mmCIF file of C-alpha atoms in Angstrom:
data_model
loop_
_atom_site.group_PDB
_atom_site.id
_atom_site.type_symbol
_atom_site.label_atom_id
_atom_site.label_comp_id
_atom_site.label_asym_id
_atom_site.label_seq_id
_atom_site.Cartn_x
_atom_site.Cartn_y
_atom_site.Cartn_z
ATOM 1 C CA MET A 1 90.178 80.711 147.268
ATOM 2 C CA PHE A 2 88.486 83.898 146.096
ATOM 3 C CA LEU A 3 86.242 81.988 143.695
ATOM 4 C CA ALA A 4 85.368 79.443 146.372
ATOM 5 C CA VAL A 5 84.357 82.151 148.849
ATOM 6 C CA LEU A 6 82.157 83.820 146.251
ATOM 7 C CA VAL A 7 80.398 80.564 145.425
ATOM 8 C CA VAL A 8 79.904 79.543 149.089
ATOM 9 C CA VAL A 9 78.510 82.927 150.111
ATOM 10 C CA LEU A 10 76.559 83.993 147.059
ATOM 11 C CA LEU A 11 75.137 80.726 145.759
ATOM 12 C CA PRO A 12 72.627 80.348 148.636
ATOM 13 C CA VAL A 13 71.723 84.040 148.393
ATOM 14 C CA THR A 14 71.136 83.936 144.654
ATOM 15 C CA LEU A 15 69.249 80.642 144.945
ATOM 16 C CA LEU A 16 66.924 82.263 147.491
ATOM 17 C CA PHE A 17 66.552 85.238 145.172
ATOM 18 C CA TRP A 18 65.644 82.951 142.279
ATOM 19 C CA LEU A 19 63.079 81.013 144.336
ATOM 20 C CA THR A 20 61.523 84.305 145.448
ATOM 21 C CA ASN A 21 61.452 85.441 141.843
ATOM 22 C CA VAL A 22 59.692 82.258 140.722
ATOM 23 C CA PHE A 23 57.166 82.617 143.548
ATOM 24 C CA LEU A 24 56.398 86.192 142.520
ATOM 25 C CA TYR A 25 55.996 85.103 138.918
ATOM 26 C CA SER A 26 53.543 82.376 139.984
ATOM 27 C CA PHE A 27 51.659 84.806 142.206
ATOM 28 C CA TYR A 28 51.340 87.489 139.527
ATOM 29 C CA THR A 29 51.140 85.176 136.529
ATOM 30 C CA SER A 30 47.536 86.181 135.758
ATOM 31 C CA GLN A 31 48.665 89.792 135.405
ATOM 32 C CA ASN A 32 51.831 88.872 133.454
ATOM 33 C CA VAL A 33 53.936 91.494 135.215
ATOM 34 C CA TRP A 34 56.820 89.420 136.522
ATOM 35 C CA GLU A 35 59.124 87.275 134.418
ATOM 36 C CA PRO A 36 61.230 84.646 136.216
ATOM 37 C CA ILE A 37 65.008 84.526 135.946
ATOM 38 C CA SER A 38 66.074 81.421 134.054
ATOM 39 C CA PRO A 39 68.491 79.030 135.822
ATOM 40 C CA LEU A 40 70.969 79.469 132.940
ATOM 41 C CA ARG A 41 71.013 83.256 133.321
ATOM 42 C CA LEU A 42 71.438 82.908 137.071
ATOM 43 C CA LEU A 43 74.320 80.475 136.597
ATOM 44 C CA LEU A 44 76.050 82.771 134.101
ATOM 45 C CA ALA A 45 75.438 85.809 136.318
ATOM 46 C CA ILE A 46 77.377 84.096 139.112
ATOM 47 C CA SER A 47 80.079 82.166 137.262
ATOM 48 C CA LEU A 48 81.104 84.621 134.539
ATOM 49 C CA PRO A 49 81.747 87.657 136.796
ATOM 50 C CA ALA A 50 83.467 85.381 139.328
ATOM 51 C CA LEU A 51 85.855 84.018 136.690
ATOM 52 C CA ILE A 52 86.566 87.503 135.384
ATOM 53 C CA ALA A 53 87.217 88.797 138.902
ATOM 54 C CA LYS A 54 89.537 85.885 139.628
ATOM 55 C CA ASN A 55 91.417 86.469 136.372
ATOM 56 C CA GLY A 56 91.705 90.183 137.162
ATOM 57 C CA LEU A 57 93.200 89.366 140.545
ATOM 58 C CA ARG A 58 95.645 86.879 139.048
ATOM 59 C CA LYS A 59 96.846 89.323 136.402
ATOM 60 C CA LYS A 60 96.839 92.226 138.883
ATOM 61 C CA SER A 61 94.352 94.197 136.807
ATOM 62 C CA LEU A 62 92.134 94.365 139.906
ATOM 63 C CA SER A 63 92.836 94.704 143.603
ATOM 64 C CA LYS A 64 90.858 92.552 146.042
ATOM 65 C CA SER A 65 88.312 95.319 146.593
ATOM 66 C CA GLY A 66 88.197 95.943 142.850
ATOM 67 C CA ALA A 67 87.481 92.265 142.195
ATOM 68 C CA GLU A 68 84.654 92.275 144.725
ATOM 69 C CA ALA A 69 83.118 95.407 143.237
ATOM 70 C CA GLY A 70 83.644 94.064 139.724
ATOM 71 C CA PHE A 71 81.845 90.845 140.622
ATOM 72 C CA LEU A 72 78.847 92.792 141.921
ATOM 73 C CA VAL A 73 78.751 94.981 138.810
ATOM 74 C CA GLY A 74 79.011 91.936 136.536
ATOM 75 C CA LEU A 75 76.270 90.128 138.459
ATOM 76 C CA ILE A 76 73.840 93.026 138.047
ATOM 77 C CA LEU A 77 74.579 93.587 134.363
ATOM 78 C CA THR A 78 74.355 89.886 133.462
ATOM 79 C CA LEU A 79 71.055 89.450 135.273
ATOM 80 C CA SER A 80 69.647 92.464 133.453
ATOM 81 C CA SER A 81 70.854 91.788 129.916
ATOM 82 C CA TYR A 82 73.580 89.757 128.248
ATOM 83 C CA CYS A 83 74.141 92.778 125.999
ATOM 84 C CA PHE A 84 75.119 94.887 129.000
ATOM 85 C CA MET A 85 77.549 92.244 130.207
ATOM 86 C CA ALA A 86 79.099 91.911 126.748
ATOM 87 C CA SER A 87 79.849 95.636 126.616
ATOM 88 C CA LEU A 88 81.259 95.572 130.152
ATOM 89 C CA LEU A 89 83.422 92.529 129.352
ATOM 90 C CA VAL A 90 84.889 94.149 126.242
ATOM 91 C CA PHE A 91 85.580 97.344 128.204
ATOM 92 C CA PHE A 92 87.343 95.465 130.998
ATOM 93 C CA LEU A 93 89.458 93.207 128.774
ATOM 94 C CA THR A 94 90.569 95.873 126.298
ATOM 95 C CA GLY A 95 91.043 98.505 128.999
ATOM 96 C CA SER A 96 93.210 96.173 131.080
ATOM 97 C CA LYS A 97 95.395 95.334 128.077
ATOM 98 C CA LEU A 98 95.826 98.971 127.097
ATOM 99 C CA THR A 99 96.640 100.061 130.655
ATOM 100 C CA LYS A 100 99.639 97.709 130.642
ATOM 101 C CA TRP A 101 100.652 98.697 127.107
ATOM 102 C CA ARG A 102 103.852 100.803 127.066
ATOM 103 C CA SER A 103 103.725 101.041 130.849
ATOM 104 C CA GLY A 104 107.344 102.172 130.938
ATOM 105 C CA GLN A 105 106.462 105.388 129.115
ATOM 106 C CA LYS A 106 103.384 105.993 131.258
ATOM 107 C CA ARG A 107 105.416 105.604 134.447
ATOM 108 C CA LYS A 108 107.486 108.628 133.390
ATOM 109 C CA LEU A 109 104.396 110.832 132.988
ATOM 110 C CA ASP A 110 102.105 110.185 135.947
ATOM 111 C CA SER A 111 102.996 110.408 139.631
ATOM 112 C CA ASP A 112 100.008 108.153 140.476
ATOM 113 C CA PHE A 113 100.992 105.419 138.030
ATOM 114 C CA LYS A 114 100.315 101.871 139.284
ATOM 115 C CA GLU A 115 102.118 98.866 137.849
ATOM 116 C CA GLY A 116 99.617 96.764 135.916
ATOM 117 C CA GLY A 117 96.936 99.446 136.235
ATOM 118 C CA GLN A 118 95.447 97.665 139.245
ATOM 119 C CA ARG A 119 91.928 99.025 139.814
ATOM 120 C CA ASN A 120 90.353 99.226 143.261
ATOM 121 C CA TRP A 121 86.655 99.309 144.186
ATOM 122 C CA LEU A 122 86.429 103.086 143.809
ATOM 123 C CA GLN A 123 87.740 103.017 140.249
ATOM 124 C CA VAL A 124 85.359 100.174 139.358
ATOM 125 C CA ILE A 125 82.347 102.025 140.768
ATOM 126 C CA CYS A 126 83.275 105.353 139.173
ATOM 127 C CA ASN A 127 83.669 103.691 135.764
ATOM 128 C CA ALA A 128 80.770 101.217 135.885
ATOM 129 C CA GLY A 129 78.605 102.357 138.788
ATOM 130 C CA ILE A 130 76.218 104.428 136.649
ATOM 131 C CA ALA A 131 75.772 101.517 134.244
ATOM 132 C CA SER A 132 75.020 99.274 137.241
ATOM 133 C CA GLU A 133 72.376 101.631 138.623
ATOM 134 C CA LEU A 134 70.709 101.912 135.238
ATOM 135 C CA SER A 135 70.843 98.126 134.850
ATOM 136 C CA LEU A 136 69.050 97.741 138.180
ATOM 137 C CA LEU A 137 66.325 100.081 136.938
ATOM 138 C CA TYR A 138 66.135 97.999 133.765
ATOM 139 C CA LEU A 139 65.870 94.821 135.832
ATOM 140 C CA ILE A 140 63.018 96.251 137.911
ATOM 141 C CA ASP A 141 61.129 97.941 135.091
ATOM 142 C CA VAL A 142 61.750 95.620 132.124
ATOM 143 C CA GLY A 143 62.998 92.340 133.547
ATOM 144 C CA CYS A 144 65.750 89.936 132.503
ATOM 145 C CA SER A 145 65.733 89.992 128.729
ATOM 146 C CA GLU A 146 67.320 91.352 125.564
ATOM 147 C CA PHE A 147 65.105 93.574 123.434
ATOM 148 C CA PRO A 148 65.865 95.400 120.175
ATOM 149 C CA ILE A 149 65.855 99.176 120.342
ATOM 150 C CA ASP A 150 62.371 100.409 119.503
ATOM 151 C CA PHE A 151 61.241 103.638 121.125
ATOM 152 C CA GLN A 152 57.723 103.243 119.737
ATOM 153 C CA LYS A 153 56.990 99.814 121.200
ATOM 154 C CA ARG A 154 59.435 99.616 124.129
ATOM 155 C CA TYR A 155 60.320 103.140 125.132
ATOM 156 C CA SER A 156 61.488 102.371 128.676
ATOM 157 C CA ALA A 157 63.584 99.348 127.684
ATOM 158 C CA SER A 158 65.160 101.265 124.791
ATOM 159 C CA TRP A 159 65.866 104.360 126.891
ATOM 160 C CA LEU A 160 67.541 102.437 129.713
ATOM 161 C CA SER A 161 69.482 100.190 127.323
ATOM 162 C CA MET A 162 70.993 103.120 125.468
ATOM 163 C CA ALA A 163 71.783 104.876 128.742
ATOM 164 C CA VAL A 164 73.725 101.808 129.910
ATOM 165 C CA LEU A 165 75.551 101.652 126.577
ATOM 166 C CA GLY A 166 76.315 105.374 126.798
ATOM 167 C CA ALA A 167 77.859 105.044 130.252
ATOM 168 C CA LEU A 168 80.022 102.056 129.285
ATOM 169 C CA SER A 169 81.043 103.577 125.931
ATOM 170 C CA CYS A 170 82.080 106.762 127.718
ATOM 171 C CA SER A 171 84.319 104.862 130.140
ATOM 172 C CA CYS A 172 85.808 102.667 127.422
ATOM 173 C CA GLY A 173 86.337 105.597 125.047
ATOM 174 C CA ASP A 174 88.073 107.661 127.711
ATOM 175 C CA THR A 175 90.281 104.705 128.653
ATOM 176 C CA PHE A 176 91.318 104.208 125.022
ATOM 177 C CA ALA A 177 92.008 107.936 124.644
ATOM 178 C CA SER A 178 94.155 108.235 127.767
ATOM 179 C CA GLU A 179 96.038 104.950 127.416
ATOM 180 C CA ILE A 180 96.818 105.323 123.701
ATOM 181 C CA GLY A 181 96.907 109.093 123.275
ATOM 182 C CA SER A 182 99.407 109.599 126.097
ATOM 183 C CA VAL A 183 102.103 107.417 124.511
ATOM 184 C CA VAL A 184 101.490 107.627 120.749
ATOM 185 C CA GLY A 185 102.543 110.560 118.600
ATOM 186 C CA LYS A 186 105.516 112.900 118.500
ATOM 187 C CA THR A 187 103.853 116.153 119.589
ATOM 188 C CA ASP A 188 102.395 117.198 122.934
ATOM 189 C CA PRO A 189 98.606 117.399 123.288
ATOM 190 C CA TRP A 190 96.701 120.658 123.515
ATOM 191 C CA LEU A 191 94.459 121.711 126.376
ATOM 192 C CA VAL A 192 90.825 121.264 125.326
ATOM 193 C CA THR A 193 89.761 124.637 126.807
ATOM 194 C CA THR A 194 92.560 126.883 125.470
ATOM 195 C CA PHE A 195 94.101 124.841 122.615
ATOM 196 C CA GLN A 196 97.553 125.576 124.012
ATOM 197 C CA ARG A 197 100.199 122.846 124.010
ATOM 198 C CA VAL A 198 100.612 121.126 127.391
ATOM 199 C CA PRO A 199 102.856 118.281 128.640
ATOM 200 C CA ARG A 200 101.686 114.723 128.106
ATOM 201 C CA GLY A 201 99.615 113.387 130.965
ATOM 202 C CA THR A 202 97.987 116.744 131.680
ATOM 203 C CA ASN A 203 94.338 116.439 132.661
ATOM 204 C CA GLY A 204 92.244 117.837 129.822
ATOM 205 C CA GLY A 205 94.941 117.376 127.203
ATOM 206 C CA VAL A 206 93.654 116.032 123.883
ATOM 207 C CA SER A 207 95.230 114.877 120.637
ATOM 208 C CA VAL A 208 94.028 113.593 117.291
ATOM 209 C CA VAL A 209 95.242 110.094 118.177
ATOM 210 C CA GLY A 210 93.446 110.229 121.513
ATOM 211 C CA LEU A 211 90.169 111.420 120.019
ATOM 212 C CA LEU A 212 90.247 108.750 117.312
ATOM 213 C CA SER A 213 91.058 106.153 119.967
ATOM 214 C CA SER A 214 88.009 107.230 121.991
ATOM 215 C CA VAL A 215 85.807 106.585 118.952
ATOM 216 C CA VAL A 216 87.326 103.106 118.605
ATOM 217 C CA GLY A 217 86.803 102.392 122.306
ATOM 218 C CA GLY A 218 83.153 103.388 122.173
ATOM 219 C CA THR A 219 82.637 101.488 118.934
ATOM 220 C CA VAL A 220 83.905 98.177 120.324
ATOM 221 C CA THR A 221 81.462 98.397 123.241
ATOM 222 C CA GLY A 222 78.635 99.153 120.823
ATOM 223 C CA LEU A 223 79.732 96.302 118.558
ATOM 224 C CA ALA A 224 79.755 93.854 121.477
ATOM 225 C CA TYR A 225 76.247 94.963 122.431
ATOM 226 C CA PHE A 226 75.033 94.643 118.837
ATOM 227 C CA VAL A 227 76.473 91.151 118.251
ATOM 228 C CA VAL A 228 75.065 89.724 121.486
ATOM 229 C CA LEU A 229 71.683 91.308 120.741
ATOM 230 C CA LEU A 230 71.595 89.522 117.381
ATOM 231 C CA LEU A 231 72.469 86.235 119.078
ATOM 232 C CA CYS A 232 70.138 86.447 122.081
ATOM 233 C CA ALA A 233 67.069 88.488 121.124
ATOM 234 C CA ASN A 234 63.930 86.779 119.854
ATOM 235 C CA SER A 235 64.196 86.411 116.072
ATOM 236 C CA ASP A 236 60.554 87.291 115.425
ATOM 237 C CA THR A 237 60.881 90.433 117.532
ATOM 238 C CA MET A 238 64.046 91.406 115.654
ATOM 239 C CA LEU A 239 62.329 90.978 112.272
ATOM 240 C CA ASN A 240 59.532 93.342 113.298
ATOM 241 C CA SER A 241 61.840 96.003 114.732
ATOM 242 C CA HIS A 242 64.011 98.816 113.434
ATOM 243 C CA PRO A 243 67.487 97.977 112.088
ATOM 244 C CA GLN A 244 69.855 97.703 115.042
ATOM 245 C CA TRP A 245 73.220 98.587 113.453
ATOM 246 C CA PRO A 246 73.039 102.221 114.712
ATOM 247 C CA ILE A 247 73.893 100.810 118.152
ATOM 248 C CA VAL A 248 77.490 100.510 116.947
ATOM 249 C CA VAL A 249 77.488 104.100 115.668
ATOM 250 C CA LEU A 250 75.991 105.355 118.922
ATOM 251 C CA GLY A 251 78.701 103.549 120.865
ATOM 252 C CA GLY A 252 81.423 105.331 118.895
ATOM 253 C CA PHE A 253 79.656 108.669 119.315
ATOM 254 C CA CYS A 254 79.358 108.204 123.088
ATOM 255 C CA GLY A 255 83.008 107.193 123.298
ATOM 256 C CA LEU A 256 84.036 110.458 121.659
ATOM 257 C CA VAL A 257 81.596 112.652 123.569
ATOM 258 C CA GLY A 258 82.418 110.986 126.874
ATOM 259 C CA SER A 259 86.130 111.530 126.299
ATOM 260 C CA LEU A 260 85.562 115.220 125.465
ATOM 261 C CA VAL A 261 83.372 115.735 128.538
ATOM 262 C CA ASP A 262 86.033 114.029 130.640
ATOM 263 C CA SER A 263 88.697 116.302 129.137
ATOM 264 C CA ILE A 264 86.676 119.477 129.754
ATOM 265 C CA LEU A 265 86.044 118.504 133.375
ATOM 266 C CA GLY A 266 89.698 117.536 133.782
ATOM 267 C CA ALA A 267 90.931 120.824 132.351
ATOM 268 C CA THR A 268 88.692 122.966 134.572
ATOM 269 C CA LEU A 269 87.840 121.128 137.801
ATOM 270 C CA GLN A 270 90.944 118.953 138.182
ATOM 271 C CA TYR A 271 94.317 120.439 139.042
ATOM 272 C CA SER A 272 97.305 119.705 136.831
ATOM 273 C CA GLY A 273 100.849 120.768 137.547
ATOM 274 C CA ILE A 274 104.340 119.551 136.752
ATOM 275 C CA ASN A 275 106.750 118.654 139.503
ATOM 276 C CA LEU A 276 109.948 120.575 138.751
ATOM 277 C CA LYS A 277 112.136 117.923 140.368
ATOM 278 C CA THR A 278 110.686 114.749 138.900
ATOM 279 C CA GLY A 279 109.031 116.102 135.740
ATOM 280 C CA LEU A 280 105.860 114.135 136.576
ATOM 281 C CA ILE A 281 102.302 115.455 136.298
ATOM 282 C CA VAL A 282 100.712 115.889 139.748
ATOM 283 C CA GLU A 283 97.186 116.775 140.884
ATOM 284 C CA GLN A 284 97.965 118.803 144.006
ATOM 285 C CA PRO A 285 99.713 122.207 144.200
ATOM 286 C CA SER A 286 102.925 122.560 146.211
ATOM 287 C CA ASP A 287 106.109 124.635 146.314
ATOM 288 C CA ASN A 288 107.932 122.526 143.724
ATOM 289 C CA VAL A 289 104.997 122.319 141.279
ATOM 290 C CA ARG A 290 104.440 124.599 138.287
ATOM 291 C CA TYR A 291 100.759 125.218 137.576
ATOM 292 C CA ILE A 292 99.341 124.077 134.230
ATOM 293 C CA SER A 293 95.547 124.103 134.469
ATOM 294 C CA GLY A 294 92.413 123.528 136.539
ATOM 295 C CA VAL A 295 91.484 123.790 140.201
ATOM 296 C CA PRO A 296 91.825 121.011 142.829
ATOM 297 C CA LEU A 297 88.093 120.305 143.092
ATOM 298 C CA LEU A 298 87.813 116.822 141.524
ATOM 299 C CA ASP A 299 90.151 113.881 141.106
ATOM 300 C CA ASN A 300 90.190 111.261 138.338
ATOM 301 C CA HIS A 301 87.444 109.261 140.026
ATOM 302 C CA GLY A 302 85.077 112.223 140.237
ATOM 303 C CA VAL A 303 85.756 113.240 136.648
ATOM 304 C CA ASN A 304 85.113 109.694 135.382
ATOM 305 C CA LEU A 305 81.879 109.463 137.346
ATOM 306 C CA LEU A 306 80.516 112.815 136.168
ATOM 307 C CA SER A 307 81.418 112.201 132.531
ATOM 308 C CA SER A 308 79.622 108.831 132.569
ATOM 309 C CA VAL A 309 76.541 110.505 134.106
ATOM 310 C CA VAL A 310 76.476 113.144 131.369
ATOM 311 C CA THR A 311 76.979 110.630 128.557
ATOM 312 C CA ALA A 312 74.419 108.186 129.986
ATOM 313 C CA PHE A 313 71.861 111.013 130.037
ATOM 314 C CA LEU A 314 72.731 112.152 126.520
ATOM 315 C CA ALA A 315 72.853 108.729 124.810
ATOM 316 C CA PRO A 316 69.093 107.892 124.877
ATOM 317 C CA HIS A 317 68.195 111.319 123.496
ATOM 318 C CA VAL A 318 70.625 110.899 120.601
ATOM 319 C CA ALA A 319 69.361 107.346 120.035
ATOM 320 C CA LEU A 320 65.737 108.529 120.003
ATOM 321 C CA TYR A 321 66.623 111.152 117.415
ATOM 322 C CA MET A 322 68.509 108.614 115.290
ATOM 323 C CA TRP A 323 65.754 106.002 115.280
ATOM 324 C CA SER A 324 62.944 108.541 114.909
ATOM 325 C CA TYR A 325 64.285 110.509 111.955
ATOM 326 C CA PHE A 326 66.877 108.442 110.143
ATOM 327 C CA ILE A 327 66.099 104.744 110.589
ATOM 328 C CA PRO A 328 63.038 103.490 108.628
ATOM 329 C CA MET A 329 60.863 100.617 109.818
ATOM 330 C CA ARG A 330 61.309 97.281 108.058
#
């Protein structure tokens, strides 16, 4: 039913959008400033996010509002670049699996634990909203295409691409860190700001396992981007461009940095306390709660959003430095 509604409502809208796009391309063809969206890309931009949203609903990884928001995010990223969608898809699939992994242990740590890790629209937007906004800018400024990273020839496309990767790698890295680090290991984490041991589930708590997991999470998003770029980008353009393997390294770096930024914000601007009756970590002070760290200024959504903003801003600058000083031209 959900898939049918999406097709009935959005197919006419996207068809109109495509016809308008073709008209604009024909009108501006002499100036070569507007590239049309191919029917295949349009079909994939509708069908792939719809199938993923439907699967998320079926497996209870997404609520109804989360599926709707996820479809919109997937539509934008697929229209902009298949590389963006590949990174988003890897983030969603791996993150959903890890959220359900050892759920029994996680239920004993977090008072806000949800069975199956069902994400609503707010969680989707706070984790992928920045990537969606940047993808829209890419769509307007660059068009619908996959380009290798080359700050000399395509500065705008390279900058926006690495910003999108940075935002998604941050979210995936933080998800890996929190979902794996909270249930693996025999010792409690330490607070990132004071290095004192704190109970598991505390906002801002870090561990070696969690930090390594964040690198893995960022790396898989970078790897997905890299593989799809090799498959979809023009071969002649790839041959005349810089080596593209640093995309994978940048993904891992952004996963780690994003997780650390998230931890610092969580330790300072997000309240953490332990309920003396239940032993669960809570985010609001009360009579039965012992203070651990932070102030009740942000919640998980705000922390995720801010950390993705910071990492998305940082990623292109790091990429520019990498390609400018360390990666020789072919």
